[in-house]
Amino acid sequence: MERKIDLPLILVIILLALLAVVISVFLLSGDPLRTLHYFFLGPLKGRYYIGNFLNSMGVLIFGALGFSIAMQGGSFNLGGEGQIYGGAFVATIATFGLARLGVVAPPLALLAGALFSGLIAALSGFLKLRWGTNELITTFLISYALILVVNYLVGGPFLDPTTNLIATRKIAPQFQLAKILEPSNLSTGLIYALLAVVVVSFYLNRSRSGFELKMMGYNPQFALYSGIRVGWYTLWPMFLSGAFYGLAGGISIFGTYHATVKEFSSGMGWNALAVALIARYRPWAIVPAALFFAYLEAGSRNAMLHSDVTFEIISIVQAVIFFFITSALLKKRGGRHG
């Protein structure tokens, strides 16, 4: 029932992704060697750059855990973009009303964002359970609509008039996560992400509920005949998935942005999905996969700042990963039924 990681396949895909970057740089850049220098070495040039890419790693871990839990339960959650954004916004707004509660206020605000995104994702699970609608479609469409709603709220009723950014008011200092590697943005959010990996791994591999969730994902018919509550395990993985996406958004606000900035999370959900695909939905494998992808993101950002290529080069890596991993999965599935 455990999804095994095909390490040779993953290594080949990673090498192909890096090769795609190199080829693209030579095609698009006027000074490819300079661009490649900043792409591969830029993220390691000092504590500021190292801290920033490790900070991105923490958010990717939360998001990848979210997608992986849904997949382990046999569901697809393509709503990560909106769920990260929506969870971040709700967590931000929650801080304004919880500030007087002292030390319990920060976790409560994070939980509010996680609960909101969890319910949004569970809605797709309910639609699947009740009317058989495809959660691939509903999670994506609801996410798209949610992004539009949050954009309106951030740019309208909750806009901070004292800043030039399209953003909410800043959260109070008591909600801001402690910095680890100043002057970078690295915060204790990375530690919480690693703890989340431990918790999710224990849940999936050592608890009865986790076993039943994975059984539902592996063989729904067998799960039904075994007495597992199929209805519950259609909703529960989706709720958990959305909740972890919401935590990714909340941690981004508490650790880095300190306010919900309009569309700050653009691309985070898809990057987290790519990380989960590399890791084959296994919690422990998400850590090195997130480290790899965060490094590539940081490299793209450095190359953009110091050369003539755009940040969209990371999309090439993402596309290569999506294409080859999904092709491999479809080939295996076809072989199984053929």
GROMACS .gro file of C-alpha atoms in nm:
model
  338
    1MET     CA    1   0.000   0.000   0.000
    2GLU     CA    2   0.297   0.230   0.054
    3ARG     CA    3   0.393   0.419  -0.260
    4LYS     CA    4   0.756   0.340  -0.328
    5ILE     CA    5   0.991   0.607  -0.454
    6ASP     CA    6   1.153   0.513  -0.784
    7LEU     CA    7   1.484   0.682  -0.700
    8PRO     CA    8   1.648   0.632  -1.042
    9LEU     CA    9   1.341   0.780  -1.211
   10ILE     CA   10   1.335   1.079  -0.975
   11LEU     CA   11   1.706   1.144  -1.029
   12VAL     CA   12   1.662   1.128  -1.407
   13ILE     CA   13   1.371   1.373  -1.389
   14ILE     CA   14   1.572   1.613  -1.171
   15LEU     CA   15   1.864   1.596  -1.415
   16LEU     CA   16   1.627   1.659  -1.707
   17ALA     CA   17   1.483   1.959  -1.524
   18LEU     CA   18   1.830   2.102  -1.467
   19LEU     CA   19   1.923   2.030  -1.828
   20ALA     CA   20   1.611   2.219  -1.939
   21VAL     CA   21   1.727   2.517  -1.732
   22VAL     CA   22   2.074   2.512  -1.887
   23ILE     CA   23   1.939   2.484  -2.242
   24SER     CA   24   1.686   2.763  -2.180
   25VAL     CA   25   1.954   2.992  -2.039
   26PHE     CA   26   2.179   2.937  -2.341
   27LEU     CA   27   1.886   3.010  -2.572
   28LEU     CA   28   1.749   3.315  -2.390
   29SER     CA   29   2.040   3.486  -2.219
   30GLY     CA   30   2.294   3.716  -2.377
   31ASP     CA   31   2.551   3.607  -2.119
   32PRO     CA   32   2.460   3.246  -2.032
   33LEU     CA   33   2.765   3.172  -1.819
   34ARG     CA   34   2.697   3.472  -1.595
   35THR     CA   35   2.331   3.371  -1.570
   36LEU     CA   36   2.416   3.011  -1.478
   37HIS     CA   37   2.665   3.134  -1.220
   38TYR     CA   38   2.396   3.332  -1.041
   39PHE     CA   39   2.139   3.057  -1.087
   40PHE     CA   40   2.343   2.779  -0.929
   41LEU     CA   41   2.572   2.967  -0.690
   42GLY     CA   42   2.364   3.275  -0.603
   43PRO     CA   43   2.148   3.100  -0.338
   44LEU     CA   44   2.463   3.002  -0.146
   45LYS     CA   45   2.634   3.343  -0.138
   46GLY     CA   46   2.602   3.434   0.227
   47ARG     CA   47   2.357   3.386   0.513
   48TYR     CA   48   2.100   3.625   0.365
   49TYR     CA   49   2.053   3.416   0.049
   50ILE     CA   50   2.082   3.082   0.228
   51GLY     CA   51   1.828   3.188   0.488
   52ASN     CA   52   1.580   3.310   0.229
   53PHE     CA   53   1.579   2.990   0.027
   54LEU     CA   54   1.548   2.779   0.344
   55ASN     CA   55   1.255   3.000   0.443
   56SER     CA   56   1.081   2.917   0.114
   57MET     CA   57   1.147   2.551   0.186
   58GLY     CA   58   0.928   2.561   0.498
   59VAL     CA   59   0.625   2.691   0.308
   60LEU     CA   60   0.676   2.431   0.035
   61ILE     CA   61   0.682   2.155   0.297
   62PHE     CA   62   0.344   2.259   0.438
   63GLY     CA   63   0.191   2.283   0.091
   64ALA     CA   64   0.339   1.953  -0.028
   65LEU     CA   65   0.208   1.779   0.284
   66GLY     CA   66  -0.134   1.918   0.196
   67PHE     CA   67  -0.135   1.779  -0.156
   68SER     CA   68   0.020   1.449  -0.042
   69ILE     CA   69  -0.244   1.380   0.222
   70ALA     CA   70  -0.520   1.422  -0.035
   71MET     CA   71  -0.339   1.187  -0.273
   72GLN     CA   72  -0.278   0.930   0.000
   73GLY     CA   73  -0.653   0.931   0.056
   74GLY     CA   74  -0.733   0.886  -0.312
   75SER     CA   75  -0.837   1.246  -0.382
   76PHE     CA   76  -0.688   1.530  -0.585
   77ASN     CA   77  -0.665   1.881  -0.449
   78LEU     CA   78  -0.572   2.132  -0.717
   79GLY     CA   79  -0.691   2.424  -0.506
   80GLY     CA   80  -0.365   2.490  -0.327
   81GLU     CA   81  -0.320   2.837  -0.474
   82GLY     CA   82  -0.650   2.968  -0.340
   83GLN     CA   83  -0.631   2.774  -0.015
   84ILE     CA   84  -0.288   2.918   0.069
   85TYR     CA   85  -0.408   3.268  -0.014
   86GLY     CA   86  -0.740   3.230   0.167
   87GLY     CA   87  -0.580   3.073   0.475
   88ALA     CA   88  -0.326   3.354   0.488
   89PHE     CA   89  -0.597   3.619   0.469
   90VAL     CA   90  -0.815   3.460   0.738
   91ALA     CA   91  -0.513   3.412   0.967
   92THR     CA   92  -0.422   3.778   0.915
   93ILE     CA   93  -0.772   3.905   0.994
   94ALA     CA   94  -0.795   3.672   1.294
   95THR     CA   95  -0.490   3.839   1.450
   96PHE     CA   96  -0.678   4.169   1.470
   97GLY     CA   97  -0.943   4.018   1.696
   98LEU     CA   98  -0.727   3.781   1.900
   99ALA     CA   99  -0.444   4.011   2.005
  100ARG     CA  100  -0.573   4.042   2.363
  101LEU     CA  101  -0.556   3.668   2.427
  102GLY     CA  102  -0.180   3.669   2.482
  103VAL     CA  103   0.033   3.363   2.406
  104VAL     CA  104  -0.257   3.153   2.276
  105ALA     CA  105  -0.344   3.412   2.012
  106PRO     CA  106  -0.084   3.319   1.744
  107PRO     CA  107  -0.171   2.946   1.728
  108LEU     CA  108  -0.542   3.030   1.732
  109ALA     CA  109  -0.499   3.267   1.438
  110LEU     CA  110  -0.305   3.003   1.245
  111LEU     CA  111  -0.572   2.746   1.325
  112ALA     CA  112  -0.841   2.985   1.199
  113GLY     CA  113  -0.667   3.006   0.862
  114ALA     CA  114  -0.616   2.629   0.854
  115LEU     CA  115  -0.980   2.563   0.945
  116PHE     CA  116  -1.104   2.798   0.672
  117SER     CA  117  -0.892   2.639   0.400
  118GLY     CA  118  -0.974   2.292   0.528
  119LEU     CA  119  -1.346   2.359   0.498
  120ILE     CA  120  -1.299   2.506   0.150
  121ALA     CA  121  -1.120   2.187   0.039
  122ALA     CA  122  -1.373   1.964   0.218
  123LEU     CA  123  -1.648   2.132   0.016
  124SER     CA  124  -1.507   1.962  -0.294
  125GLY     CA  125  -1.502   1.634  -0.103
  126PHE     CA  126  -1.868   1.683  -0.014
  127LEU     CA  127  -1.960   1.757  -0.377
  128LYS     CA  128  -1.778   1.441  -0.482
  129LEU     CA  129  -1.952   1.236  -0.215
  130ARG     CA  130  -2.299   1.379  -0.273
  131TRP     CA  131  -2.315   1.422  -0.651
  132GLY     CA  132  -2.004   1.250  -0.782
  133THR     CA  133  -1.846   1.571  -0.911
  134ASN     CA  134  -1.480   1.554  -1.004
  135GLU     CA  135  -1.267   1.714  -0.731
  136LEU     CA  136  -0.998   1.800  -0.986
  137ILE     CA  137  -1.241   2.047  -1.139
  138THR     CA  138  -1.415   2.173  -0.826
  139THR     CA  139  -1.097   2.237  -0.625
  140PHE     CA  140  -0.946   2.431  -0.915
  141LEU     CA  141  -1.258   2.638  -0.983
  142ILE     CA  142  -1.328   2.714  -0.617
  143SER     CA  143  -0.963   2.812  -0.574
  144TYR     CA  144  -0.983   3.050  -0.869
  145ALA     CA  145  -1.298   3.211  -0.732
  146LEU     CA  146  -1.146   3.237  -0.384
  147ILE     CA  147  -0.842   3.421  -0.520
  148LEU     CA  148  -1.072   3.678  -0.680
  149VAL     CA  149  -1.267   3.725  -0.356
  150VAL     CA  150  -0.952   3.768  -0.146
  151ASN     CA  151  -0.811   4.011  -0.402
  152TYR     CA  152  -1.124   4.222  -0.363
  153LEU     CA  153  -1.109   4.211   0.017
  154VAL     CA  154  -0.738   4.293   0.032
  155GLY     CA  155  -0.773   4.577  -0.218
  156GLY     CA  156  -1.100   4.708  -0.075
  157PRO     CA  157  -1.249   4.672   0.275
  158PHE     CA  158  -0.924   4.556   0.439
  159LEU     CA  159  -0.678   4.772   0.246
  160ASP     CA  160  -0.417   4.949   0.458
  161PRO     CA  161  -0.425   5.314   0.341
  162THR     CA  162  -0.087   5.389   0.501
  163THR     CA  163   0.116   5.176   0.258
  164ASN     CA  164   0.186   5.190  -0.114
  165LEU     CA  165   0.131   4.815  -0.136
  166ILE     CA  166  -0.207   4.656  -0.199
  167ALA     CA  167  -0.211   4.483   0.137
  168THR     CA  168  -0.391   4.454   0.469
  169ARG     CA  169  -0.270   4.612   0.791
  170LYS     CA  170   0.038   4.449   0.938
  171ILE     CA  171  -0.004   4.190   1.209
  172ALA     CA  172   0.109   4.281   1.561
  173PRO     CA  173   0.466   4.190   1.665
  174GLN     CA  174   0.335   3.920   1.902
  175PHE     CA  175   0.221   3.720   1.597
  176GLN     CA  176   0.547   3.748   1.405
  177LEU     CA  177   0.766   3.438   1.410
  178ALA     CA  178   1.117   3.466   1.552
  179LYS     CA  179   1.398   3.506   1.300
  180ILE     CA  180   1.670   3.242   1.289
  181LEU     CA  181   1.929   3.366   1.040
  182GLU     CA  182   1.914   3.743   1.020
  183PRO     CA  183   1.912   3.950   0.806
  184SER     CA  184   1.733   3.683   0.600
  185ASN     CA  185   1.362   3.603   0.630
  186LEU     CA  186   1.428   3.257   0.776
  187SER     CA  187   1.201   3.207   1.075
  188THR     CA  188   1.091   2.933   1.310
  189GLY     CA  189   0.833   2.846   1.045
  190LEU     CA  190   1.088   2.601   0.902
  191ILE     CA  191   1.107   2.424   1.238
  192TYR     CA  192   0.727   2.399   1.250
  193ALA     CA  193   0.729   2.258   0.896
  194LEU     CA  194   0.976   1.985   0.996
  195LEU     CA  195   0.764   1.905   1.301
  196ALA     CA  196   0.462   1.880   1.072
  197VAL     CA  197   0.649   1.619   0.866
  198VAL     CA  198   0.702   1.411   1.180
  199VAL     CA  199   0.336   1.443   1.281
  200VAL     CA  200   0.199   1.357   0.936
  201SER     CA  201   0.438   1.064   0.897
  202PHE     CA  202   0.333   0.926   1.235
  203TYR     CA  203  -0.034   0.976   1.152
  204LEU     CA  204  -0.015   0.802   0.814
  205ASN     CA  205   0.208   0.514   0.921
  206ARG     CA  206   0.136   0.455   1.289
  207SER     CA  207  -0.230   0.539   1.349
  208ARG     CA  208  -0.546   0.349   1.267
  209SER     CA  209  -0.703   0.654   1.106
  210GLY     CA  210  -0.398   0.701   0.884
  211PHE     CA  211  -0.407   0.335   0.781
  212GLU     CA  212  -0.775   0.363   0.690
  213LEU     CA  213  -0.710   0.685   0.497
  214LYS     CA  214  -0.439   0.515   0.291
  215MET     CA  215  -0.654   0.207   0.240
  216MET     CA  216  -0.923   0.433   0.098
  217GLY     CA  217  -0.670   0.578  -0.142
  218TYR     CA  218  -0.528   0.241  -0.242
  219ASN     CA  219  -0.852   0.051  -0.297
  220PRO     CA  220  -1.188   0.218  -0.218
  221GLN     CA  221  -1.384  -0.103  -0.288
  222PHE     CA  222  -1.173  -0.305  -0.047
  223ALA     CA  223  -1.203  -0.024   0.208
  224LEU     CA  224  -1.582  -0.033   0.174
  225TYR     CA  225  -1.600  -0.410   0.221
  226SER     CA  226  -1.362  -0.384   0.518
  227GLY     CA  227  -1.605  -0.161   0.703
  228ILE     CA  228  -1.406   0.160   0.662
  229ARG     CA  229  -1.622   0.472   0.659
  230VAL     CA  230  -1.586   0.562   0.293
  231GLY     CA  231  -1.791   0.881   0.326
  232TRP     CA  232  -1.577   1.011   0.610
  233TYR     CA  233  -1.253   0.928   0.429
  234THR     CA  234  -1.375   1.116   0.125
  235LEU     CA  235  -1.410   1.433   0.333
  236TRP     CA  236  -1.131   1.396   0.590
  237PRO     CA  237  -0.828   1.382   0.355
  238MET     CA  238  -0.958   1.685   0.167
  239PHE     CA  239  -1.006   1.877   0.491
  240LEU     CA  240  -0.655   1.791   0.610
  241SER     CA  241  -0.515   1.881   0.270
  242GLY     CA  242  -0.675   2.224   0.272
  243ALA     CA  243  -0.574   2.279   0.634
  244PHE     CA  244  -0.207   2.225   0.554
  245TYR     CA  245  -0.233   2.459   0.258
  246GLY     CA  246  -0.390   2.711   0.495
  247LEU     CA  247  -0.101   2.665   0.738
  248ALA     CA  248   0.140   2.732   0.452
  249GLY     CA  249  -0.035   3.065   0.398
  250GLY     CA  250  -0.046   3.153   0.767
  251ILE     CA  251   0.321   3.070   0.819
  252SER     CA  252   0.406   3.288   0.518
  253ILE     CA  253   0.232   3.583   0.681
  254PHE     CA  254   0.360   3.528   1.034
  255GLY     CA  255   0.715   3.455   0.923
  256THR     CA  256   0.778   3.667   0.615
  257TYR     CA  257   0.519   3.918   0.494
  258HIS     CA  258   0.348   4.024   0.820
  259ALA     CA  259   0.045   4.128   0.613
  260THR     CA  260  -0.161   3.973   0.335
  261VAL     CA  261  -0.015   4.130   0.022
  262LYS     CA  262  -0.224   4.099  -0.293
  263GLU     CA  263  -0.139   3.774  -0.474
  264PHE     CA  264   0.174   3.715  -0.264
  265SER     CA  265   0.113   3.341  -0.290
  266SER     CA  266   0.101   3.321  -0.670
  267GLY     CA  267   0.273   2.999  -0.774
  268MET     CA  268   0.314   2.858  -0.422
  269GLY     CA  269   0.043   2.596  -0.463
  270TRP     CA  270   0.180   2.465  -0.792
  271ASN     CA  271   0.535   2.459  -0.660
  272ALA     CA  272   0.419   2.260  -0.358
  273LEU     CA  273   0.242   2.020  -0.593
  274ALA     CA  274   0.568   1.970  -0.784
  275VAL     CA  275   0.748   1.896  -0.456
  276ALA     CA  276   0.483   1.639  -0.362
  277LEU     CA  277   0.517   1.472  -0.703
  278ILE     CA  278   0.894   1.443  -0.663
  279ALA     CA  279   0.846   1.295  -0.315
  280ARG     CA  280   0.574   1.056  -0.434
  281TYR     CA  281   0.352   1.185  -0.151
  282ARG     CA  282   0.576   1.046   0.125
  283PRO     CA  283   0.627   1.293   0.414
  284TRP     CA  284   0.995   1.227   0.478
  285ALA     CA  285   1.081   1.253   0.109
  286ILE     CA  286   0.912   1.593   0.096
  287VAL     CA  287   1.198   1.747   0.296
  288PRO     CA  288   1.477   1.693   0.038
  289ALA     CA  289   1.233   1.759  -0.247
  290ALA     CA  290   1.134   2.093  -0.093
  291LEU     CA  291   1.501   2.179  -0.037
  292PHE     CA  292   1.572   2.109  -0.404
  293PHE     CA  293   1.281   2.312  -0.534
  294ALA     CA  294   1.341   2.603  -0.295
  295TYR     CA  295   1.701   2.611  -0.416
  296LEU     CA  296   1.585   2.628  -0.778
  297GLU     CA  297   1.339   2.905  -0.692
  298ALA     CA  298   1.614   3.104  -0.524
  299GLY     CA  299   1.843   3.043  -0.820
  300SER     CA  300   1.578   3.172  -1.061
  301ARG     CA  301   1.531   3.482  -0.848
  302ASN     CA  302   1.905   3.549  -0.836
  303ALA     CA  303   1.943   3.497  -1.209
  304MET     CA  304   1.659   3.740  -1.274
  305LEU     CA  305   1.814   4.009  -1.051
  306HIS     CA  306   2.166   3.983  -1.190
  307SER     CA  307   2.117   3.887  -1.553
  308ASP     CA  308   1.879   3.919  -1.846
  309VAL     CA  309   1.644   3.624  -1.783
  310THR     CA  310   1.306   3.633  -1.612
  311PHE     CA  311   1.190   3.452  -1.300
  312GLU     CA  312   0.965   3.239  -1.522
  313ILE     CA  313   1.259   3.007  -1.578
  314ILE     CA  314   1.136   2.818  -1.271
  315SER     CA  315   0.820   2.740  -1.469
  316ILE     CA  316   1.035   2.538  -1.707
  317VAL     CA  317   1.156   2.322  -1.420
  318GLN     CA  318   0.799   2.287  -1.295
  319ALA     CA  319   0.673   2.186  -1.639
  320VAL     CA  320   0.945   1.924  -1.684
  321ILE     CA  321   0.868   1.773  -1.343
  322PHE     CA  322   0.493   1.767  -1.410
  323PHE     CA  323   0.535   1.616  -1.755
  324PHE     CA  324   0.777   1.335  -1.678
  325ILE     CA  325   0.634   1.231  -1.343
  326THR     CA  326   0.274   1.226  -1.465
  327SER     CA  327   0.388   1.039  -1.779
  328ALA     CA  328   0.558   0.779  -1.561
  329LEU     CA  329   0.249   0.744  -1.342
  330LEU     CA  330   0.020   0.703  -1.644
  331LYS     CA  331   0.257   0.445  -1.793
  332LYS     CA  332   0.254   0.244  -1.471
  333ARG     CA  333  -0.124   0.269  -1.446
  334GLY     CA  334  -0.164   0.165  -1.808
  335GLY     CA  335   0.070  -0.130  -1.757
  336ARG     CA  336  -0.126  -0.237  -1.452
  337HIS     CA  337  -0.455  -0.244  -1.645
  338GLY     CA  338  -0.308  -0.370  -1.970
   0.00000   0.00000   0.00000
